PDB file of C-alpha atoms and ligand atoms in Angstrom:
ATOM      1  CA  MET D 162     179.143 -50.353  45.583  1.00 98.00           C
ATOM      2  CA  ASN D 163     179.899 -53.938  44.705  1.00 98.00           C
ATOM      3  CA  PHE D 164     176.476 -54.896  43.436  1.00 98.00           C
ATOM      4  CA  GLY D 165     174.998 -58.381  43.633  1.00 98.00           C
ATOM      5  CA  GLY D 166     171.491 -57.938  42.257  1.00 98.00           C
ATOM      6  CA  PHE D 167     168.059 -56.397  42.680  1.00 98.00           C
ATOM      7  CA  VAL D 168     164.622 -57.958  43.044  1.00 98.00           C
ATOM      8  CA  PRO D 169     161.940 -55.300  42.424  1.00 98.00           C
ATOM      9  CA  LEU D 170     159.203 -57.153  44.327  1.00 97.00           C
ATOM     10  CA  SER D 171     159.525 -59.860  46.968  1.00 95.00           C
ATOM     11  CA  THR D 172     156.953 -61.217  49.392  1.00 93.00           C
ATOM     12  CA  VAL D 173     159.308 -63.645  51.147  1.00 90.00           C
ATOM     13  CA  ASP D 174     162.072 -61.408  52.500  1.00 92.00           C
ATOM     14  CA  TRP D 175     159.928 -59.614  55.115  1.00 95.00           C
ATOM     15  CA  ARG D 176     156.840 -61.484  56.192  1.00 90.00           C
ATOM     16  CA  GLY D 177     153.755 -59.297  55.996  1.00 91.00           C
ATOM     17  CA  ARG D 178     155.334 -56.753  53.674  1.00 96.00           C
ATOM     18  CA  ALA D 179     155.937 -56.436  49.969  1.00 97.00           C
ATOM     19  CA  VAL D 180     159.542 -55.284  49.610  1.00 98.00           C
ATOM     20  CA  CYS D 181     162.258 -54.855  47.061  1.00 98.00           C
ATOM     21  CA  THR D 182     165.582 -56.521  47.796  1.00 98.00           C
ATOM     22  CA  VAL D 183     169.081 -55.228  47.119  1.00 98.00           C
ATOM     23  CA  PHE D 184     171.911 -57.781  47.124  1.00 98.00           C
ATOM     24  CA  PHE D 185     175.437 -56.733  48.029  1.00 98.00           C
ATOM     25  CA  ARG D 186     178.191 -58.793  46.426  1.00 98.00           C
ATOM     26  CA  GLY D 187     180.898 -60.381  48.562  1.00 97.00           C
ATOM     27  CA  CYS D 188     180.921 -62.367  51.782  1.00 96.00           C
ATOM     28  CA  PRO D 189     184.051 -63.551  53.588  1.00 94.00           C
ATOM     29  CA  VAL D 190     182.294 -66.456  55.303  1.00 94.00           C
ATOM     30  CA  ARG D 191     181.741 -68.612  52.186  1.00 89.00           C
ATOM     31  CA  CYS D 192     179.271 -71.164  53.562  1.00 89.00           C
ATOM     32  CA  SER D 193     179.094 -74.215  51.321  1.00 85.00           C
ATOM     33  CA  TYR D 194     175.284 -74.183  51.480  1.00 86.00           C
ATOM     34  CA  CYS D 195     174.923 -70.483  50.623  1.00 89.00           C
ATOM     35  CA  HIS D 196     171.892 -69.837  48.403  1.00 86.00           C
ATOM     36  CA  ASN D 197     173.669 -66.913  46.795  1.00 90.00           C
ATOM     37  CA  ARG D 198     177.042 -68.488  46.078  1.00 91.00           C
ATOM     38  CA  SER D 199     177.299 -66.714  42.740  1.00 94.00           C
ATOM     39  CA  ILE D 200     177.675 -63.404  44.605  1.00 96.00           C
ATOM     40  CA  GLN D 201     180.015 -64.563  47.388  1.00 94.00           C
ATOM     41  CA  GLU D 202     182.844 -63.005  45.379  1.00 95.00           C
ATOM     42  CA  GLY D 203     183.587 -61.081  42.189  1.00 96.00           C
ATOM     43  CA  GLU D 204     183.039 -57.460  41.263  1.00 97.00           C
ATOM     44  CA  ASP D 205     180.212 -55.495  39.682  1.00 98.00           C
ATOM     45  CA  LEU D 206     180.839 -51.902  40.693  1.00 98.00           C
ATOM     46  CA  ARG D 207     177.830 -49.568  40.414  1.00 98.00           C
ATOM     47  CA  ASP D 208     177.170 -46.029  41.413  1.00 98.00           C
ATOM     48  CA  VAL D 209     175.049 -45.888  44.554  1.00 98.00           C
ATOM     49  CA  LYS D 210     172.723 -43.467  42.718  1.00 98.00           C
ATOM     50  CA  GLU D 211     171.989 -46.182  40.135  1.00 98.00           C
ATOM     51  CA  VAL D 212     170.927 -48.591  42.883  1.00 98.00           C
ATOM     52  CA  GLU D 213     168.938 -45.833  44.585  1.00 98.00           C
ATOM     53  CA  GLU D 214     167.000 -45.393  41.332  1.00 98.00           C
ATOM     54  CA  MET D 215     166.271 -49.141  41.260  1.00 98.00           C
ATOM     55  CA  ILE D 216     164.719 -48.835  44.730  1.00 98.00           C
ATOM     56  CA  ARG D 217     162.798 -45.741  43.645  1.00 98.00           C
ATOM     57  CA  SER D 218     161.416 -47.624  40.639  1.00 98.00           C
ATOM     58  CA  SER D 219     159.831 -50.154  43.043  1.00 97.00           C
ATOM     59  CA  LYS D 220     158.383 -47.546  45.357  1.00 95.00           C
ATOM     60  CA  LEU D 221     154.806 -47.847  44.141  1.00 94.00           C
ATOM     61  CA  LEU D 222     154.831 -51.627  44.595  1.00 95.00           C
ATOM     62  CA  VAL D 223     156.449 -51.981  48.015  1.00 98.00           C
ATOM     63  CA  SER D 224     156.429 -50.617  51.549  1.00 98.00           C
ATOM     64  CA  GLY D 225     159.970 -51.611  52.404  1.00 98.00           C
ATOM     65  CA  VAL D 226     163.413 -52.534  51.186  1.00 98.00           C
ATOM     66  CA  VAL D 227     165.629 -55.380  52.389  1.00 98.00           C
ATOM     67  CA  PHE D 228     169.407 -55.294  52.090  1.00 98.00           C
ATOM     68  CA  SER D 229     170.847 -58.759  51.682  1.00 98.00           C
ATOM     69  CA  GLY D 230     173.814 -60.468  50.118  1.00 95.00           C
ATOM     70  CA  GLY D 231     176.488 -61.608  50.227  1.00 95.00           C
ATOM     71  CA  GLU D 232     177.145 -59.611  53.354  1.00 97.00           C
ATOM     72  CA  PRO D 233     175.825 -56.029  53.129  1.00 98.00           C
ATOM     73  CA  THR D 234     177.681 -54.803  56.233  1.00 98.00           C
ATOM     74  CA  MET D 235     180.983 -55.450  54.397  1.00 97.00           C
ATOM     75  CA  GLN D 236     180.198 -52.231  52.495  1.00 98.00           C
ATOM     76  CA  PRO D 237     179.097 -49.855  55.255  1.00 98.00           C
ATOM     77  CA  GLU D 238     179.197 -46.589  53.291  1.00 98.00           C
ATOM     78  CA  PRO D 239     176.945 -47.571  50.355  1.00 98.00           C
ATOM     79  CA  LEU D 240     174.730 -49.499  52.752  1.00 98.00           C
ATOM     80  CA  ALA D 241     174.197 -46.489  55.031  1.00 98.00           C
ATOM     81  CA  THR D 242     173.659 -44.186  52.038  1.00 98.00           C
ATOM     82  CA  LEU D 243     171.030 -46.494  50.502  1.00 98.00           C
ATOM     83  CA  MET D 244     169.299 -46.998  53.833  1.00 98.00           C
ATOM     84  CA  ALA D 245     169.067 -43.233  54.356  1.00 98.00           C
ATOM     85  CA  ALA D 246     167.743 -42.762  50.801  1.00 98.00           C
ATOM     86  CA  SER D 247     165.156 -45.519  51.369  1.00 98.00           C
ATOM     87  CA  ARG D 248     164.044 -43.821  54.577  1.00 98.00           C
ATOM     88  CA  GLU D 249     163.590 -40.566  52.672  1.00 98.00           C
ATOM     89  CA  MET D 250     161.377 -42.428  50.192  1.00 98.00           C
ATOM     90  CA  GLY D 251     159.191 -43.471  53.135  1.00 98.00           C
ATOM     91  CA  LEU D 252     160.200 -47.137  52.979  1.00 98.00           C
ATOM     92  CA  ALA D 253     160.769 -49.400  55.968  1.00 98.00           C
ATOM     93  CA  VAL D 254     164.317 -50.768  56.032  1.00 98.00           C
ATOM     94  CA  GLY D 255     165.381 -54.357  56.695  1.00 98.00           C
ATOM     95  CA  LEU D 256     168.818 -55.961  56.855  1.00 98.00           C
ATOM     96  CA  GLN D 257     169.865 -59.600  56.541  1.00 98.00           C
ATOM     97  CA  THR D 258     173.307 -60.137  58.063  1.00 98.00           C
ATOM     98  CA  ASN D 259     175.680 -62.778  59.361  1.00 97.00           C
ATOM     99  CA  GLY D 260     176.670 -60.412  62.189  1.00 98.00           C
ATOM    100  CA  ILE D 261     180.433 -60.517  61.699  1.00 97.00           C
ATOM    101  CA  PHE D 262     180.724 -56.719  61.597  1.00 98.00           C
ATOM    102  CA  PRO D 263     179.045 -55.590  64.845  1.00 98.00           C
ATOM    103  CA  ARG D 264     180.474 -52.042  64.634  1.00 98.00           C
ATOM    104  CA  VAL D 265     178.481 -51.496  61.440  1.00 98.00           C
ATOM    105  CA  LEU D 266     175.287 -52.593  63.188  1.00 98.00           C
ATOM    106  CA  HIS D 267     176.049 -50.105  65.983  1.00 98.00           C
ATOM    107  CA  ARG D 268     176.322 -47.356  63.408  1.00 98.00           C
ATOM    108  CA  LEU D 269     173.183 -48.261  61.427  1.00 98.00           C
ATOM    109  CA  VAL D 270     170.997 -48.605  64.511  1.00 98.00           C
ATOM    110  CA  GLY D 271     172.616 -45.555  66.136  1.00 98.00           C
ATOM    111  CA  GLU D 272     171.690 -43.468  63.098  1.00 98.00           C
ATOM    112  CA  TYR D 273     168.112 -44.879  63.060  1.00 97.00           C
ATOM    113  CA  LEU D 274     168.627 -46.271  59.570  1.00 98.00           C
ATOM    114  CA  VAL D 275     167.237 -49.759  60.081  1.00 98.00           C
ATOM    115  CA  ASP D 276     163.887 -51.097  61.333  1.00 98.00           C
ATOM    116  CA  ARG D 277     164.461 -54.818  61.194  1.00 98.00           C
ATOM    117  CA  ILE D 278     167.495 -57.076  61.410  1.00 98.00           C
ATOM    118  CA  ALA D 279     167.509 -60.774  60.524  1.00 98.00           C
ATOM    119  CA  LEU D 280     170.683 -62.146  62.142  1.00 98.00           C
ATOM    120  CA  ASP D 281     172.081 -65.533  61.103  1.00 97.00           C
ATOM    121  CA  VAL D 282     173.371 -67.653  63.959  1.00 97.00           C
ATOM    122  CA  LYS D 283     174.965 -70.721  62.450  1.00 95.00           C
ATOM    123  CA  ALA D 284     175.908 -72.932  65.407  1.00 95.00           C
ATOM    124  CA  ARG D 285     176.474 -73.012  69.164  1.00 95.00           C
ATOM    125  CA  TRP D 286     179.296 -70.641  70.118  1.00 96.00           C
ATOM    126  CA  GLU D 287     181.715 -73.465  70.994  1.00 95.00           C
ATOM    127  CA  ARG D 288     181.497 -74.820  67.438  1.00 94.00           C
ATOM    128  CA  TYR D 289     181.288 -71.526  65.564  1.00 93.00           C
ATOM    129  CA  ASP D 290     184.887 -70.872  64.671  1.00 91.00           C
ATOM    130  CA  SER D 291     185.683 -74.433  63.646  1.00 90.00           C
ATOM    131  CA  LEU D 292     182.568 -74.517  61.457  1.00 88.00           C
ATOM    132  CA  LEU D 293     183.352 -71.219  59.718  1.00 87.00           C
ATOM    133  CA  LYS D 294     187.122 -71.795  59.738  1.00 86.00           C
ATOM    134  CA  GLU D 295     187.637 -68.249  61.078  1.00 88.00           C
ATOM    135  CA  LYS D 296     187.343 -66.564  64.466  1.00 92.00           C
ATOM    136  CA  TYR D 297     183.889 -65.033  64.069  1.00 95.00           C
ATOM    137  CA  SER D 298     182.088 -66.196  67.195  1.00 96.00           C
ATOM    138  CA  HIS D 299     182.951 -63.149  69.351  1.00 97.00           C
ATOM    139  CA  ALA D 300     181.820 -60.745  66.655  1.00 97.00           C
ATOM    140  CA  VAL D 301     178.502 -62.540  66.148  1.00 98.00           C
ATOM    141  CA  GLN D 302     177.939 -62.713  69.916  1.00 98.00           C
ATOM    142  CA  GLU D 303     178.534 -58.964  70.092  1.00 98.00           C
ATOM    143  CA  SER D 304     176.056 -58.394  67.259  1.00 98.00           C
ATOM    144  CA  LEU D 305     173.463 -60.563  68.956  1.00 98.00           C
ATOM    145  CA  ALA D 306     173.884 -58.804  72.314  1.00 98.00           C
ATOM    146  CA  PHE D 307     173.647 -55.430  70.594  1.00 98.00           C
ATOM    147  CA  CYS D 308     170.449 -56.412  68.770  1.00 98.00           C
ATOM    148  CA  GLN D 309     168.923 -57.628  72.037  1.00 98.00           C
ATOM    149  CA  GLU D 310     169.806 -54.359  73.795  1.00 98.00           C
ATOM    150  CA  SER D 311     168.511 -52.305  70.874  1.00 98.00           C
ATOM    151  CA  VAL D 312     165.153 -54.098  70.756  1.00 98.00           C
ATOM    152  CA  GLU D 313     164.796 -53.660  74.510  1.00 98.00           C
ATOM    153  CA  ALA D 314     165.705 -49.982  74.275  1.00 98.00           C
ATOM    154  CA  GLY D 315     163.284 -49.477  71.370  1.00 98.00           C
ATOM    155  CA  THR D 316     165.968 -48.261  68.967  1.00 98.00           C
ATOM    156  CA  LEU D 317     165.462 -51.356  66.783  1.00 98.00           C
ATOM    157  CA  ALA D 318     161.848 -52.269  66.080  1.00 98.00           C
ATOM    158  CA  GLU D 319     162.320 -55.919  65.091  1.00 97.00           C
ATOM    159  CA  CYS D 320     165.019 -58.556  65.167  1.00 98.00           C
ATOM    160  CA  GLU D 321     164.933 -62.260  64.438  1.00 98.00           C
ATOM    161  CA  VAL D 322     167.621 -64.894  64.890  1.00 98.00           C
ATOM    162  CA  VAL D 323     167.725 -67.164  61.857  1.00 98.00           C
ATOM    163  CA  VAL D 324     169.064 -70.718  62.144  1.00 97.00           C
ATOM    164  CA  THR D 325     169.609 -72.624  58.899  1.00 96.00           C
ATOM    165  CA  LEU D 326     169.218 -76.161  60.154  1.00 96.00           C
ATOM    166  CA  PHE D 327     170.576 -79.338  58.543  1.00 95.00           C
ATOM    167  CA  ARG D 328     169.701 -82.934  59.340  1.00 94.00           C
ATOM    168  CA  GLY D 329     172.009 -84.216  62.064  1.00 93.00           C
ATOM    169  CA  TYR D 330     172.506 -80.809  63.705  1.00 93.00           C
ATOM    170  CA  GLU D 331     169.207 -80.600  65.603  1.00 96.00           C
ATOM    171  CA  ASP D 332     171.074 -80.644  68.957  1.00 95.00           C
ATOM    172  CA  GLU D 333     172.546 -77.221  68.182  1.00 95.00           C
ATOM    173  CA  VAL D 334     169.151 -75.564  68.357  1.00 97.00           C
ATOM    174  CA  PRO D 335     168.546 -75.436  72.146  1.00 97.00           C
ATOM    175  CA  HIS D 336     171.940 -73.712  72.576  1.00 97.00           C
ATOM    176  CA  ILE D 337     171.139 -71.124  69.919  1.00 97.00           C
ATOM    177  CA  ALA D 338     167.624 -70.624  71.291  1.00 97.00           C
ATOM    178  CA  ARG D 339     169.084 -69.905  74.726  1.00 97.00           C
ATOM    179  CA  ALA D 340     171.449 -67.362  73.207  1.00 97.00           C
ATOM    180  CA  ALA D 341     168.596 -65.745  71.223  1.00 97.00           C
ATOM    181  CA  GLY D 342     166.708 -65.051  74.463  1.00 97.00           C
ATOM    182  CA  LYS D 343     163.554 -63.045  73.791  1.00 96.00           C
ATOM    183  CA  LEU D 344     164.283 -62.346  70.134  1.00 98.00           C
ATOM    184  CA  ASP D 345     162.156 -64.083  67.508  1.00 97.00           C
ATOM    185  CA  LEU D 346     163.629 -67.428  66.472  1.00 98.00           C
ATOM    186  CA  VAL D 347     163.417 -68.823  62.929  1.00 97.00           C
ATOM    187  CA  LEU D 348     164.284 -72.407  62.022  1.00 97.00           C
ATOM    188  CA  GLN D 349     164.982 -72.417  58.337  1.00 95.00           C
ATOM    189  CA  GLN D 350     165.326 -75.564  56.264  1.00 94.00           C
ATOM    190  CA  GLY D 351     168.963 -76.079  55.248  1.00 93.00           C
ATOM    191  CA  VAL D 352     169.556 -77.729  51.882  1.00 88.00           C
ATOM    192  CA  GLU D 353     172.977 -79.087  50.955  1.00 84.00           C
ATOM    193  CA  GLY D 354     174.249 -81.893  48.768  1.00 82.00           C
ATOM    194  CA  MET D 355     172.679 -85.323  49.005  1.00 84.00           C
ATOM    195  CA  VAL D 356     171.498 -85.051  52.633  1.00 86.00           C
ATOM    196  CA  PRO D 357     167.680 -84.886  52.632  1.00 92.00           C
ATOM    197  CA  PRO D 358     166.551 -81.618  54.204  1.00 94.00           C
ATOM    198  CA  LEU D 359     164.509 -81.684  57.409  1.00 96.00           C
ATOM    199  CA  THR D 360     160.794 -81.578  56.580  1.00 95.00           C
ATOM    200  CA  ALA D 361     158.419 -78.950  57.938  1.00 95.00           C
ATOM    201  CA  ALA D 362     157.061 -81.535  60.420  1.00 95.00           C
ATOM    202  CA  GLU D 363     160.565 -82.426  61.613  1.00 96.00           C
ATOM    203  CA  LEU D 364     161.505 -78.785  62.061  1.00 96.00           C
ATOM    204  CA  LYS D 365     158.267 -78.219  63.967  1.00 95.00           C
ATOM    205  CA  LYS D 366     159.207 -81.074  66.337  1.00 96.00           C
ATOM    206  CA  VAL D 367     162.627 -79.502  66.949  1.00 96.00           C
ATOM    207  CA  GLY D 368     160.845 -76.228  67.712  1.00 95.00           C
ATOM    208  CA  GLU D 369     158.309 -77.840  70.054  1.00 95.00           C
ATOM    209  CA  ARG D 370     161.084 -79.125  72.292  1.00 94.00           C
ATOM    210  CA  LEU D 371     162.126 -75.523  72.950  1.00 95.00           C
ATOM    211  CA  LYS D 372     158.806 -74.602  74.618  1.00 92.00           C
ATOM    212  CA  ARG D 373     158.814 -71.160  73.048  1.00 95.00           C
ATOM    213  CA  PRO D 374     157.392 -69.544  69.895  1.00 95.00           C
ATOM    214  CA  VAL D 375     159.346 -70.548  66.793  1.00 96.00           C
ATOM    215  CA  LYS D 376     158.880 -69.651  63.150  1.00 96.00           C
ATOM    216  CA  VAL D 377     159.509 -72.601  60.825  1.00 96.00           C
ATOM    217  CA  ARG D 378     160.509 -71.674  57.288  1.00 94.00           C
ATOM    218  CA  THR D 379     160.473 -74.355  54.569  1.00 94.00           C
ATOM    219  CA  ARG D 380     160.201 -74.572  50.816  1.00 90.00           C
ATOM    220  CA  GLU D 381     157.013 -76.650  51.108  1.00 89.00           C
ATOM    221  CA  GLU D 382     155.039 -74.448  53.495  1.00 90.00           C
ATOM    222  CA  GLY D 383     156.704 -71.026  53.569  1.00 89.00           C
ATOM    223  CA  GLU D 384     156.825 -69.533  57.073  1.00 90.00           C
ATOM    224  CA  VAL D 385     154.595 -70.943  59.840  1.00 92.00           C
ATOM    225  CA  LEU D 386     154.579 -69.677  63.432  1.00 92.00           C
ATOM    226  CA  HIS D 387     154.412 -72.370  66.113  1.00 89.00           C
ATOM    227  CA  CYS D 388     153.604 -71.060  69.546  1.00 86.00           C
ATOM    228  CA  GLY D 389     155.489 -73.638  71.667  1.00 72.00           C
TER     229      GLY D 389
HETATM  230  S1  SF4 Y 109     177.238 -65.945  55.613  1.00 60.54           S
HETATM  231 FE1  SF4 Y 109     175.354 -65.909  54.406  1.00 60.54          FE
HETATM  232  S2  SF4 Y 109     175.887 -64.806  52.534  1.00 60.54           S
HETATM  233 FE2  SF4 Y 109     177.807 -65.392  53.523  1.00 60.54          FE
HETATM  234  S3  SF4 Y 109     178.362 -67.300  52.530  1.00 60.54           S
HETATM  235 FE3  SF4 Y 109     177.230 -67.822  54.389  1.00 60.54          FE
HETATM  236  S4  SF4 Y 109     175.093 -68.028  53.740  1.00 60.54           S
HETATM  237 FE4  SF4 Y 109     176.186 -66.970  52.079  1.00 60.54          FE
END
């Protein structure tokens, strides 16, 4: 696999669980604000067995593993293999994805390899493709619809829609919240360049206008659930 990194113990990637996190290198979306820009491209090829051993070495510390990136679903074979190996170790399996490869999500959920998906939704659908400079909106909509169906059917235990929100883009949120439907909604503080990030209180206000439960995630306060 094209390897991006490994964190043996994390308490921020899956609230309520200690997990280890595997980063897959490479993401075609290339957001300017990406926190993991150093692994958006490049190559560090590793044997899947080597990464499996990294997960195994964390087994006594954690109850789950999160696959992140980069975009893990860009590498479906190593991802599925590592998810299956994690399952065999008795670990819960989480995935952080931008949703541009819905067929891979179908496969992973269909094979009962994943317990939790955190799906990035970056803008209202009408603005998606111009923002990302590629035609991704249909793929992400398909991923979102599939996650909603899977949660309803009970084949996916948990799914949250994650919005990385920047000052000046607060009006996007009601559109995304409508699209998220009954899935958990996270407003995450976006940080880019010289624009001051929205504070926890400002994000809470954006959430309150939605009249629904919202999780607000900031550097100052971590994750706080507001019940709407
Ligand atoms: S989609 Fe996610 S991983 Fe890819 S560039 Fe954007 S923020 Fe980074």
